[in-house]
Amino acid sequence: MLPITVQAEEESGLCPVRAILVTVTGKWSSLILLALEDGPQRFSAIKRLIGDISQRVLTENLRALERDGYVRREVVPGSPIEVRYQLTPMGGDLLSRIIPLVTWATNHHAAVQAARNRYDADERVS
Amino acid sequence: MLPITVQAEEESGLCPVRAILVTVTGKWSSLILLALEDGPQRFSAIKRLIGDISQRVLTENLRALERDGYVRREVVPGSPIEVRYQLTPMGGDLLSRIIPLVTWATNHHAAVQAARNRYDADERVS
DNA sequence: CAGTATCCTTTACGATACTG
DNA sequence: CAGTATCGTAAAGGATACTG
């Protein structure tokens, strides 16, 4: 096993590593980080890239990512105003560990789908 | 940007890669996979390793992981019965992409905590 | 444009009790 | 031991309307 505490610490909330993973492994976080891979993007561009995320939830997630230091938010004054989001160095570093996972998923989604179909077929019988 | 569809496909549900990521990036999945890193474990051992997961939720998550082909469930008859869970080759392969992320989190949790403190302090002022 | 505010539904989860 | 069943709570998320 890795030298990390899988188990949460009872006294002081969560194991610090768990505290990071909770954010990173959220439903939207990795997708948002991915959307910033090629450089800064405006709010609306990120929303368009992901597609099925609501404005409210995107804002929430961007704030959480900003809070953790993965993303920087920059307001360009004007009317209408423009807000750019970009990866910080730490965010880029994190993304470089997420990308292998996404690549893996790209290469294995057929195998996973097959496994699901097999499982569901067996379920139907039993 | 990577050659994957960040955006969901409107017609047929989700982009297949997204369909994998939803499971993989769940709150518990990576922890369960991690608990199986060193070899097969019984249900109760996994539960003890993670600590703060309820029996119901652990069962649910193990079933999902089994369905996707990452984990194999094996019942050893007897009384009381024993159920072993172990990684499949595909599950082990997936875990090898998750571990760098966990290692990264281990090495950066202090920096993230500092970023959070900074952000929260600024919030208090504004 | 980039949010905020509000409402409402869905999902995830924990706790507890029970069983082969 | 390894579940299943049931209940209740809390968090996540979608939809819509409104604003500097």
Tab-separated table of N, CA, C and O (backbone and C1' of nucleotides) in Angstrom, chain B residues 55-56, chain C residues 14-18, chain D residues 3-7:
chain	number	residue	atom	x	y	z
B	55	GLN	N	-21.612	0.450	5.322
B	55	GLN	CA	-21.694	-0.855	4.693
B	55	GLN	C	-22.488	-0.793	3.389
B	55	GLN	O	-22.092	-1.352	2.380
B	56	ARG	N	-23.561	-0.063	3.447
B	56	ARG	CA	-24.431	0.039	2.283
B	56	ARG	C	-23.709	0.670	1.103
B	56	ARG	O	-23.776	0.179	-0.036
C	14	DG	P	-21.311	7.853	4.203
C	14	DG	O5'	-22.427	7.931	5.335
C	14	DG	C5'	-22.737	9.196	5.925
C	14	DG	C4'	-23.723	9.003	7.078
C	14	DG	C3'	-23.346	7.871	8.021
C	14	DG	O3'	-23.575	8.310	9.358
C	14	DG	C1'	-25.508	7.483	7.105
C	15	DA	P	-23.252	7.298	10.571
C	15	DA	O5'	-24.690	6.728	10.977
C	15	DA	C5'	-25.810	7.616	11.005
C	15	DA	C4'	-27.022	6.865	11.555
C	15	DA	C3'	-26.678	5.712	12.493
C	15	DA	O3'	-27.559	5.743	13.615
C	15	DA	C1'	-27.946	4.906	10.657
C	16	DT	P	-27.328	4.674	14.784
C	16	DT	O5'	-28.471	3.594	14.564
C	16	DT	C5'	-29.761	4.010	14.102
C	16	DT	C4'	-30.540	2.812	13.594
C	16	DT	C3'	-30.280	1.511	14.370
C	16	DT	O3'	-31.501	1.108	14.988
C	16	DT	C1'	-30.333	1.148	12.033
C	17	DA	P	-31.523	-0.207	15.968
C	17	DA	O5'	-32.278	-1.282	15.061
C	17	DA	C5'	-33.442	-0.896	14.321
C	17	DA	C4'	-33.812	-2.010	13.354
C	17	DA	C3'	-33.680	-3.418	13.951
C	17	DA	O3'	-34.839	-4.179	13.623
C	17	DA	C1'	-32.473	-3.273	11.931
C	18	DC	P	-35.002	-5.682	14.209
C	18	DC	O5'	-34.710	-6.610	12.935
C	18	DC	C5'	-35.485	-6.435	11.733
C	18	DC	C4'	-34.841	-7.229	10.604
C	18	DC	C3'	-34.606	-8.709	10.933
C	18	DC	O3'	-35.205	-9.506	9.927
C	18	DC	C1'	-32.668	-7.737	9.990
D	3	DG	P	-20.648	-8.885	0.118
D	3	DG	O5'	-21.359	-7.624	0.836
D	3	DG	C5'	-22.611	-7.225	0.366
D	3	DG	C4'	-23.718	-8.128	0.927
D	3	DG	C3'	-25.105	-7.559	0.725
D	3	DG	O3'	-25.648	-8.055	-0.476
D	3	DG	C1'	-24.804	-8.467	2.928
D	4	DT	P	-26.563	-7.150	-1.343
D	4	DT	O5'	-27.955	-7.130	-0.554
D	4	DT	C5'	-28.689	-8.331	-0.391
D	4	DT	C4'	-29.936	-8.031	0.427
D	4	DT	C3'	-30.765	-6.868	-0.141
D	4	DT	O3'	-32.129	-7.261	-0.117
D	4	DT	C1'	-30.213	-6.438	2.117
D	5	DA	P	-33.244	-6.401	-0.909
D	5	DA	O5'	-34.144	-5.807	0.256
D	5	DA	C5'	-34.076	-6.302	1.594
D	5	DA	C4'	-34.925	-5.411	2.499
D	5	DA	C3'	-35.658	-4.286	1.776
D	5	DA	O3'	-36.923	-4.103	2.408
D	5	DA	C1'	-34.137	-3.355	3.345
D	6	DT	P	-37.991	-3.065	1.749
D	6	DT	O5'	-37.878	-1.837	2.763
D	6	DT	C5'	-37.783	-2.124	4.167
D	6	DT	C4'	-37.574	-0.849	4.942
D	6	DT	C3'	-38.178	0.408	4.304
D	6	DT	O3'	-38.965	1.067	5.284
D	6	DT	C1'	-35.945	0.807	4.937
D	7	DC	P	-39.876	2.359	4.921
D	7	DC	O5'	-39.066	3.501	5.689
D	7	DC	C5'	-38.644	3.281	7.044
D	7	DC	C4'	-37.731	4.412	7.478
D	7	DC	C3'	-38.202	5.792	7.009
D	7	DC	O3'	-38.301	6.670	8.120
D	7	DC	C1'	-35.912	5.434	6.453
